[in-house]
Tab-separated table of C-alpha atoms in Angstrom:
chain	number	residue	atom	x	y	z
A	1	MET	CA	3.853	1.209	-27.136
A	2	ALA	CA	7.053	2.808	-25.883
A	3	GLN	CA	9.424	0.717	-23.798
A	4	GLN	CA	8.474	0.678	-20.133
A	5	ILE	CA	10.743	2.204	-17.514
A	6	LEU	CA	11.914	-1.131	-16.040
A	7	ASP	CA	11.811	-3.290	-19.167
A	8	GLY	CA	14.668	-5.802	-18.990
A	9	ILE	CA	14.836	-5.766	-15.180
A	10	GLN	CA	14.165	-9.104	-13.517
A	11	VAL	CA	12.995	-9.248	-9.912
A	12	LEU	CA	12.983	-12.380	-7.748
A	13	ASP	CA	10.249	-11.869	-5.171
A	14	PHE	CA	10.515	-14.104	-2.089
A	15	THR	CA	8.056	-12.041	-0.045
A	16	THR	CA	4.729	-13.006	1.514
A	17	TYR	CA	1.695	-11.228	2.981
A	18	ILE	CA	1.160	-7.634	1.732
A	19	ALA	CA	3.980	-5.070	1.897
A	20	GLY	CA	6.669	-7.049	0.061
A	21	PRO	CA	4.383	-8.558	-2.567
A	22	TYR	CA	2.789	-5.212	-3.356
A	23	GLY	CA	6.195	-3.526	-3.522
A	24	ALA	CA	7.180	-6.122	-6.133
A	25	SER	CA	3.904	-5.548	-7.988
A	26	LEU	CA	4.698	-1.843	-8.201
A	27	LEU	CA	7.948	-2.785	-9.938
A	28	GLY	CA	5.960	-5.041	-12.261
A	29	ASP	CA	3.721	-2.058	-13.030
A	30	LEU	CA	6.829	-0.295	-14.324
A	31	GLY	CA	7.698	-3.165	-16.647
A	32	ALA	CA	9.949	-5.380	-14.531
A	33	ASP	CA	9.677	-9.152	-14.967
A	34	VAL	CA	8.686	-10.215	-11.450
A	35	ILE	CA	9.052	-13.896	-10.558
A	36	LYS	CA	7.307	-14.770	-7.317
A	37	ILE	CA	9.146	-17.675	-5.669
A	38	GLU	CA	6.860	-19.573	-3.308
A	39	ALA	CA	7.314	-22.511	-0.978
A	40	PRO	CA	5.286	-25.621	-1.895
A	41	GLU	CA	2.472	-24.497	0.412
A	42	GLY	CA	2.415	-21.032	-1.171
A	43	ASP	CA	2.170	-17.503	0.198
A	44	PRO	CA	-0.005	-17.576	3.362
A	45	MET	CA	-2.096	-14.753	1.896
A	46	ARG	CA	-3.438	-17.228	-0.659
A	47	TYR	CA	-5.454	-18.726	2.206
A	48	TYR	CA	-6.627	-15.493	3.807
A	49	PRO	CA	-10.396	-15.482	4.503
A	50	SER	CA	-12.321	-14.453	1.410
A	51	THR	CA	-15.724	-14.881	-0.184
A	52	LEU	CA	-14.089	-15.693	-3.529
A	53	PRO	CA	-14.387	-19.433	-4.271
A	54	GLY	CA	-10.971	-20.991	-3.748
A	55	GLU	CA	-9.128	-17.680	-3.991
A	56	SER	CA	-8.076	-14.834	-1.691
A	57	ARG	CA	-9.189	-11.328	-2.579
A	58	ALA	CA	-6.227	-9.924	-0.645
A	59	PHE	CA	-3.691	-12.101	-2.471
A	60	ILE	CA	-5.095	-11.325	-5.912
A	61	GLY	CA	-5.117	-7.607	-5.153
A	62	VAL	CA	-1.430	-7.318	-4.224
A	63	ASN	CA	0.193	-9.782	-6.637
A	64	ARG	CA	-0.535	-8.454	-10.124
A	65	ASN	CA	2.087	-8.526	-12.886
A	66	LYS	CA	3.979	-11.591	-11.679
A	67	ARG	CA	4.855	-15.145	-12.574
A	68	SER	CA	4.780	-17.748	-9.799
A	69	ILE	CA	7.161	-20.655	-9.358
A	70	VAL	CA	7.391	-23.185	-6.553
A	71	LEU	CA	10.753	-24.062	-5.006
A	72	ASP	CA	11.437	-25.806	-1.732
A	73	LEU	CA	14.535	-23.924	-0.619
A	74	LYS	CA	15.269	-26.514	2.038
A	75	GLN	CA	16.052	-28.963	-0.766
A	76	PRO	CA	19.557	-28.702	-2.316
A	77	ALA	CA	18.334	-29.131	-5.903
A	78	ASP	CA	15.761	-26.366	-5.533
A	79	ARG	CA	18.297	-24.115	-3.859
A	80	GLU	CA	20.686	-24.651	-6.769
A	81	ALA	CA	17.879	-23.825	-9.207
A	82	CYS	CA	17.224	-20.667	-7.214
A	83	HIS	CA	20.873	-19.630	-7.406
A	84	ARG	CA	20.814	-20.103	-11.172
A	85	LEU	CA	17.907	-17.661	-11.314
A	86	VAL	CA	19.831	-15.218	-9.118
A	87	ALA	CA	22.718	-15.261	-11.595
A	88	GLN	CA	20.384	-13.743	-14.219
A	89	ALA	CA	18.431	-11.437	-11.896
A	90	ASP	CA	18.721	-7.727	-11.190
A	91	VAL	CA	16.807	-7.581	-7.902
A	92	VAL	CA	16.150	-9.948	-5.013
A	93	LEU	CA	13.451	-8.950	-2.545
A	94	HIS	CA	12.569	-10.850	0.637
A	95	ASN	CA	10.825	-10.265	3.952
A	96	PHE	CA	12.445	-13.002	6.033
A	97	ARG	CA	13.165	-12.305	9.672
A	98	PRO	CA	16.864	-11.621	10.364
A	99	GLY	CA	18.870	-14.850	10.156
A	100	VAL	CA	16.464	-16.776	7.913
A	101	ALA	CA	18.058	-15.643	4.652
A	102	GLU	CA	21.433	-16.886	5.891
A	103	ARG	CA	19.982	-20.319	6.723
A	104	LEU	CA	18.509	-20.560	3.212
A	105	ALA	CA	21.703	-19.332	1.508
A	106	LEU	CA	19.811	-16.220	0.356
A	107	ASP	CA	21.846	-13.672	2.302
A	108	CYS	CA	23.289	-10.627	0.578
A	109	GLU	CA	26.907	-11.839	0.676
A	110	THR	CA	26.055	-15.209	-0.899
A	111	LEU	CA	23.861	-13.771	-3.633
A	112	THR	CA	26.109	-10.865	-4.619
A	113	ALA	CA	28.915	-13.395	-5.031
A	114	ILE	CA	26.668	-15.090	-7.605
A	115	GLN	CA	25.454	-11.845	-9.216
A	116	PRO	CA	27.903	-8.959	-8.593
A	117	ARG	CA	25.437	-6.313	-9.865
A	118	LEU	CA	22.550	-7.466	-7.680
A	119	ILE	CA	20.159	-5.092	-5.917
A	120	TYR	CA	19.341	-6.878	-2.661
A	121	CYS	CA	16.307	-5.615	-0.732
A	122	SER	CA	15.340	-6.852	2.713
A	123	PHE	CA	12.017	-5.832	4.247
A	124	THR	CA	11.559	-6.662	7.923
A	125	GLY	CA	9.231	-5.792	10.764
A	126	TYR	CA	11.659	-3.856	12.945
A	127	GLY	CA	14.853	-3.533	10.926
A	128	PRO	CA	17.769	-5.894	10.252
A	129	ASP	CA	19.315	-5.598	13.728
A	130	GLY	CA	18.716	-4.228	17.204
A	131	PRO	CA	17.026	-5.545	20.372
A	132	GLN	CA	13.625	-6.014	18.696
A	133	ALA	CA	14.803	-7.316	15.319
A	134	GLN	CA	13.520	-10.861	15.868
A	135	ARG	CA	9.999	-9.831	16.793
A	136	PRO	CA	7.373	-10.745	14.189
A	137	GLY	CA	5.993	-7.584	12.644
A	138	PHE	CA	2.558	-7.046	11.128
A	139	ASP	CA	0.749	-3.910	10.043
A	140	GLN	CA	-1.621	-3.509	12.979
A	141	VAL	CA	1.067	-4.528	15.489
A	142	LEU	CA	3.204	-1.637	14.270
A	143	GLN	CA	0.220	0.719	14.276
A	144	CYS	CA	-0.237	0.030	17.980
A	145	ARG	CA	3.467	0.228	18.740
A	146	THR	CA	4.055	3.571	16.984
A	147	GLY	CA	1.091	5.631	18.168
A	148	ILE	CA	-1.135	5.311	15.111
A	149	ALA	CA	-3.876	3.401	16.961
A	150	LYS	CA	-4.024	5.943	19.770
A	151	ALA	CA	-4.198	8.804	17.276
A	152	GLN	CA	-7.493	7.588	15.794
A	153	GLY	CA	-10.708	9.123	17.058
A	154	TYR	CA	-10.499	11.867	19.687
A	155	PRO	CA	-9.153	12.134	23.247
A	156	GLY	CA	-10.960	9.674	25.477
A	157	ASP	CA	-11.739	7.258	22.648
A	158	GLU	CA	-10.441	3.705	22.785
A	159	PRO	CA	-7.375	3.023	20.593
A	160	ARG	CA	-8.343	1.687	17.179
A	161	VAL	CA	-6.350	0.440	14.237
A	162	VAL	CA	-6.716	1.724	10.694
A	163	TRP	CA	-8.100	-1.220	8.740
A	164	GLY	CA	-6.846	-1.689	5.215
A	165	SER	CA	-3.126	-2.266	5.976
A	166	ALA	CA	-2.055	1.350	5.579
A	167	VAL	CA	1.438	0.673	6.970
A	168	ASP	CA	1.888	-2.304	4.650
A	169	PHE	CA	0.977	-0.297	1.581
A	170	TYR	CA	3.219	2.606	2.568
A	171	GLY	CA	5.980	0.068	3.200
A	172	ALA	CA	5.409	-1.248	-0.336
A	173	SER	CA	5.992	2.248	-1.680
A	174	LEU	CA	9.252	2.510	0.282
A	175	ILE	CA	10.352	-0.849	-1.145
A	176	ALA	CA	9.674	0.202	-4.734
A	177	THR	CA	11.244	3.635	-4.225
A	178	GLY	CA	14.378	2.191	-2.639
A	179	ILE	CA	14.833	-0.435	-5.346
A	180	CYS	CA	14.316	2.075	-8.161
A	181	ALA	CA	16.849	4.440	-6.569
A	182	ALA	CA	19.329	1.563	-6.192
A	183	LEU	CA	18.873	0.593	-9.856
A	184	PHE	CA	19.517	4.186	-10.866
A	185	GLN	CA	22.685	4.288	-8.764
A	186	ARG	CA	23.814	0.983	-10.282
A	187	GLU	CA	23.512	2.529	-13.727
A	188	ARG	CA	25.916	5.239	-12.569
A	189	THR	CA	28.427	3.044	-10.763
A	190	GLY	CA	27.886	-0.552	-11.871
A	191	LEU	CA	27.973	-1.544	-8.199
A	192	PRO	CA	25.491	-3.664	-6.237
A	193	GLN	CA	23.310	-2.086	-3.593
A	194	ARG	CA	21.692	-3.342	-0.412
A	195	VAL	CA	18.312	-1.780	0.397
A	196	ASP	CA	16.794	-2.159	3.864
A	197	THR	CA	13.427	-0.865	5.019
A	198	SER	CA	10.802	-2.080	7.465
A	199	LEU	CA	7.295	-1.756	8.805
A	200	LEU	CA	8.730	0.271	11.684
A	201	GLN	CA	10.284	2.750	9.268
A	202	ALA	CA	7.066	2.915	7.264
A	203	ALA	CA	4.944	3.522	10.366
A	204	LEU	CA	7.199	6.378	11.489
A	205	ALA	CA	7.641	7.907	8.044
A	206	MET	CA	3.896	8.082	7.405
A	207	GLN	CA	3.563	10.067	10.647
A	208	ALA	CA	6.257	12.608	9.794
A	209	GLY	CA	3.968	15.482	10.768
A	210	ARG	CA	3.314	14.056	14.250
A	211	MET	CA	6.874	12.807	14.773
A	212	VAL	CA	8.250	16.232	15.704
A	213	TRP	CA	9.171	16.984	19.332
A	214	SER	CA	10.594	20.422	19.898
A	215	GLU	CA	13.051	21.304	22.647
A	216	GLY	CA	11.163	22.501	25.698
A	217	GLU	CA	7.928	20.678	24.930
A	218	GLY	CA	6.708	18.409	27.682
A	219	PRO	CA	4.980	15.058	27.365
A	220	GLY	CA	1.341	15.057	26.313
A	221	VAL	CA	1.747	17.806	23.740
A	222	ASP	CA	-1.148	18.017	21.262
A	223	ARG	CA	-0.091	16.125	18.135
A	224	ASP	CA	-3.522	16.053	16.521
A	225	LEU	CA	-2.956	17.251	12.943
A	226	ARG	CA	-6.646	17.521	12.192
A	227	GLY	CA	-7.999	21.015	11.834
A	228	GLY	CA	-10.907	20.286	14.144
A	229	ALA	CA	-14.331	18.690	13.818
A	230	LEU	CA	-15.349	21.047	11.016
A	231	SER	CA	-13.411	18.826	8.619
A	232	GLY	CA	-14.870	15.366	8.835
A	233	ILE	CA	-17.860	13.167	8.132
A	234	HIS	CA	-21.256	14.772	8.759
A	235	PRO	CA	-24.796	13.368	8.551
A	236	THR	CA	-27.174	14.829	6.007
A	237	ARG	CA	-30.857	14.318	5.289
A	238	GLU	CA	-29.819	11.187	3.395
A	239	GLY	CA	-26.374	9.655	3.747
A	240	TYR	CA	-23.122	11.172	4.913
A	241	VAL	CA	-20.847	13.794	3.399
A	242	TYR	CA	-17.186	14.476	4.138
A	243	LEU	CA	-16.091	18.120	4.162
A	244	GLN	CA	-12.591	19.624	4.195
A	245	ALA	CA	-13.000	23.365	4.514
A	246	GLN	CA	-10.250	24.795	6.693
A	247	THR	CA	-8.608	27.338	4.400
A	248	GLN	CA	-10.287	30.718	4.196
A	249	PRO	CA	-11.707	30.533	0.641
A	250	PHE	CA	-13.199	27.095	1.291
A	251	TRP	CA	-14.548	28.181	4.694
A	252	GLU	CA	-16.250	31.222	3.222
A	253	ALA	CA	-17.743	29.177	0.368
A	254	LEU	CA	-19.028	26.593	2.865
A	255	CYS	CA	-20.751	29.308	4.890
A	256	GLU	CA	-22.300	30.845	1.783
A	257	LEU	CA	-23.573	27.615	0.272
A	258	THR	CA	-25.062	26.266	3.511
A	259	GLY	CA	-26.895	29.528	4.285
A	260	LEU	CA	-24.523	30.359	7.157
A	261	ALA	CA	-22.874	33.419	5.611
A	262	HIS	CA	-22.987	35.237	8.950
A	263	LEU	CA	-20.507	32.712	10.424
A	264	ALA	CA	-17.840	33.819	7.952
A	265	ARG	CA	-17.978	37.276	9.588
A	266	ASP	CA	-18.024	35.993	13.166
A	267	PRO	CA	-14.711	36.839	14.908
A	268	ARG	CA	-14.898	33.560	16.872
A	269	PHE	CA	-14.317	31.710	13.589
A	270	ALA	CA	-11.937	34.120	11.868
A	271	ASP	CA	-9.150	31.601	11.176
A	272	MET	CA	-8.413	27.877	11.320
A	273	ARG	CA	-7.136	27.915	14.900
A	274	LEU	CA	-10.119	29.869	16.172
A	275	ARG	CA	-12.524	27.581	14.346
A	276	LYS	CA	-10.946	24.584	16.008
A	277	ALA	CA	-10.937	26.253	19.426
A	278	ASN	CA	-14.646	27.143	19.096
A	279	GLU	CA	-15.861	24.061	17.278
A	280	ALA	CA	-18.373	23.271	20.040
A	281	GLU	CA	-20.341	26.344	18.934
A	282	LEU	CA	-19.634	25.948	15.216
A	283	VAL	CA	-20.218	22.299	14.354
A	284	PRO	CA	-23.838	22.000	15.628
A	285	GLN	CA	-24.846	24.938	13.407
A	286	LEU	CA	-23.161	23.368	10.394
A	287	ARG	CA	-24.748	19.983	11.030
A	288	ALA	CA	-28.213	21.509	11.365
A	289	ALA	CA	-27.746	23.226	7.995
A	290	LEU	CA	-26.556	20.018	6.334
A	291	LEU	CA	-29.813	18.301	7.216
A	292	GLN	CA	-31.548	20.440	4.588
A	293	HIS	CA	-30.321	18.193	1.759
A	294	GLY	CA	-28.983	14.703	1.098
A	295	ALA	CA	-25.302	13.933	0.673
A	296	ARG	CA	-25.469	13.679	-3.135
A	297	GLU	CA	-27.275	17.013	-3.328
A	298	TRP	CA	-24.583	18.637	-1.201
A	299	GLU	CA	-21.869	17.155	-3.384
A	300	ALA	CA	-23.500	18.847	-6.362
A	301	ILE	CA	-24.092	22.137	-4.497
A	302	PHE	CA	-20.511	22.390	-3.246
A	303	GLY	CA	-19.092	21.391	-6.623
A	304	THR	CA	-15.535	22.673	-7.007
A	305	ARG	CA	-15.909	25.378	-4.332
A	306	VAL	CA	-15.777	23.151	-1.231
A	307	PRO	CA	-13.700	19.940	-1.046
A	308	CYS	CA	-16.244	17.241	-0.286
A	309	THR	CA	-17.543	13.812	-1.205
A	310	VAL	CA	-20.430	11.537	-0.536
A	311	VAL	CA	-19.240	8.772	1.782
A	312	ARG	CA	-19.426	5.820	-0.593
A	313	GLY	CA	-19.122	2.078	-0.260
A	314	ILE	CA	-16.286	0.415	-2.144
A	315	GLU	CA	-18.683	-1.285	-4.580
A	316	GLU	CA	-19.729	2.164	-5.799
A	317	VAL	CA	-16.106	3.002	-6.598
A	318	PHE	CA	-16.010	0.268	-9.248
A	319	ASP	CA	-18.453	2.337	-11.297
A	320	ASP	CA	-17.170	5.796	-10.361
A	321	GLU	CA	-17.111	8.059	-13.436
A	322	GLN	CA	-13.669	9.514	-12.646
A	323	VAL	CA	-12.183	6.078	-12.006
A	324	ALA	CA	-13.612	4.910	-15.329
A	325	HIS	CA	-12.378	7.986	-17.202
A	326	GLN	CA	-8.855	7.535	-15.853
A	327	GLY	CA	-8.858	3.803	-16.646
A	328	LEU	CA	-7.855	2.886	-13.113
A	329	LEU	CA	-9.494	-0.550	-13.210
A	330	ALA	CA	-9.004	-3.432	-15.612
A	331	THR	CA	-10.721	-6.764	-16.188
A	332	HIS	CA	-8.533	-9.860	-16.045
A	333	ALA	CA	-9.330	-13.394	-17.183
A	334	HIS	CA	-8.773	-15.919	-14.397
A	335	PRO	CA	-8.560	-19.732	-14.537
A	336	THR	CA	-11.039	-20.333	-11.691
A	337	LEU	CA	-12.931	-17.064	-11.224
A	338	GLY	CA	-13.697	-16.506	-14.899
A	339	SER	CA	-12.731	-12.860	-14.688
A	340	TYR	CA	-12.310	-10.129	-12.113
A	341	ARG	CA	-11.927	-6.378	-12.028
A	342	ALA	CA	-9.036	-4.862	-10.102
A	343	VAL	CA	-6.854	-1.786	-9.898
A	344	VAL	CA	-4.038	-1.223	-12.377
A	345	GLU	CA	-0.720	0.575	-12.032
A	346	PRO	CA	-1.049	3.897	-10.162
A	347	ILE	CA	1.552	5.820	-12.226
A	348	ARG	CA	1.435	6.807	-15.888
A	349	PHE	CA	4.279	7.982	-18.086
A	350	ASN	CA	3.586	10.351	-20.976
A	351	GLY	CA	-0.083	9.846	-20.225
A	352	GLU	CA	-0.028	6.169	-21.193
A	353	ARG	CA	-0.517	2.821	-19.506
A	354	GLY	CA	2.040	0.105	-19.965
A	355	VAL	CA	1.468	-3.163	-21.790
A	356	LYS	CA	1.610	-6.014	-19.314
A	357	ARG	CA	2.938	-9.526	-19.857
A	358	GLU	CA	0.880	-11.025	-17.023
A	359	ALA	CA	-1.380	-8.475	-15.353
A	360	ARG	CA	-3.438	-10.823	-13.180
A	361	ALA	CA	-2.163	-12.479	-10.029
A	362	PRO	CA	-0.656	-15.932	-10.761
A	363	MET	CA	-1.860	-19.303	-9.584
A	364	LEU	CA	0.494	-21.119	-7.225
A	365	GLY	CA	3.468	-22.381	-9.225
A	366	GLU	CA	1.797	-21.573	-12.534
A	367	HIS	CA	5.076	-20.685	-14.246
A	368	THR	CA	7.511	-23.119	-12.621
A	369	VAL	CA	8.152	-25.176	-15.747
A	370	GLN	CA	8.293	-22.058	-17.935
A	371	VAL	CA	10.849	-20.293	-15.713
A	372	VAL	CA	12.917	-23.104	-14.220
A	373	GLY	CA	12.675	-25.456	-17.183
A	374	GLY	CA	13.097	-29.220	-17.236
A	375	GLY	CA	15.923	-31.657	-17.076
A	376	ALA	CA	19.005	-30.658	-15.115
A	377	SER	CA	17.685	-27.177	-14.300
A	378	ALA	CA	14.318	-28.359	-12.897
A	379	PRO	CA	13.542	-28.279	-9.169
A	380	ASP	CA	13.540	-31.593	-7.368
A	381	ALA	CA	10.910	-34.029	-8.614
A	382	GLY	CA	9.027	-34.046	-5.313
A	383	ALA	CA	8.394	-30.322	-5.309
A	384	LEU	CA	7.414	-30.295	-8.970
A	385	ARG	CA	5.114	-33.286	-8.522
A	386	ARG	CA	3.366	-31.554	-5.602
A	387	LEU	CA	2.850	-28.561	-7.859
A	388	LEU	CA	1.405	-30.494	-10.786
A	389	ASP	CA	-0.765	-32.996	-8.882
């Protein structure tokens, strides 16, 4: 197997919850050696509600390709052990609120004095400074603050959040992108880099299409980027199907295949804007036609001519033929679960997957002795004893 893109890069991951940990996992996907440094009580996501016995589905899902060590950074011996790791590291990533890193001697100035080529990445809720910097930030909080919750549904609907931590996962992508860019720049200059991004930046960036306000536009301008109710989830004789048929070729194919060919010639529906403006007349006719068949039948009928899918439950995705063909899931042995299936890295290079040192999510402190060692370089005995008891 060819060398992975980030082979030889070591990342110290101090993050918790979702965005930071998954950003570090994305670096691990690329071959980086990611060491997750946890407090004695562990990442709070380890205790998130889950039906898995003794484990958190959310934690396991966002912490692949890592080793876990336990250090109590309030203890001088553990802090010294941490600094020794920093001296050998390429990247430090944390999601402390502003001021916490300084109290733990993990601020950028302290750590770049230890490792002059360090890439230092800070992920916060609202940014490193400003009037709201100290506010605790979480995915759904930022969704509600930045307009995402109000943009769900249609006018008159109650605000609703997008479940699944969309802002967190987009934030993770910004983290990985920023760190990779900083590593590339370091190769050019040899200089350290500080990378800052936040949930606020992620929430705004993922709404780039809506976040445009032209001169002369008043408040209340329509920012709905959907092409109307034609594109959406529709009931069928059995199950639901999602259709996306706004462009002219797809619209004409939809009309033909549903037996509504006359609508393609109707001037009220001649283009995307007209179809949206007249959707009250259009959508009931489409929905009546869709009741002729079940969702799976429609998926087969539309084939490659109309973008569509049966609305599936996530359990069905585990056995999806395209997912299987692409090798997007892997089975991992686990000390307490026996084994589990989970997603693998989302990017391939030269059509190949990488070879992973530790693909599954680690147990709390599983690699402390391996990474920190014993004797003079070990963390304080109390923290290590808590780990091993």
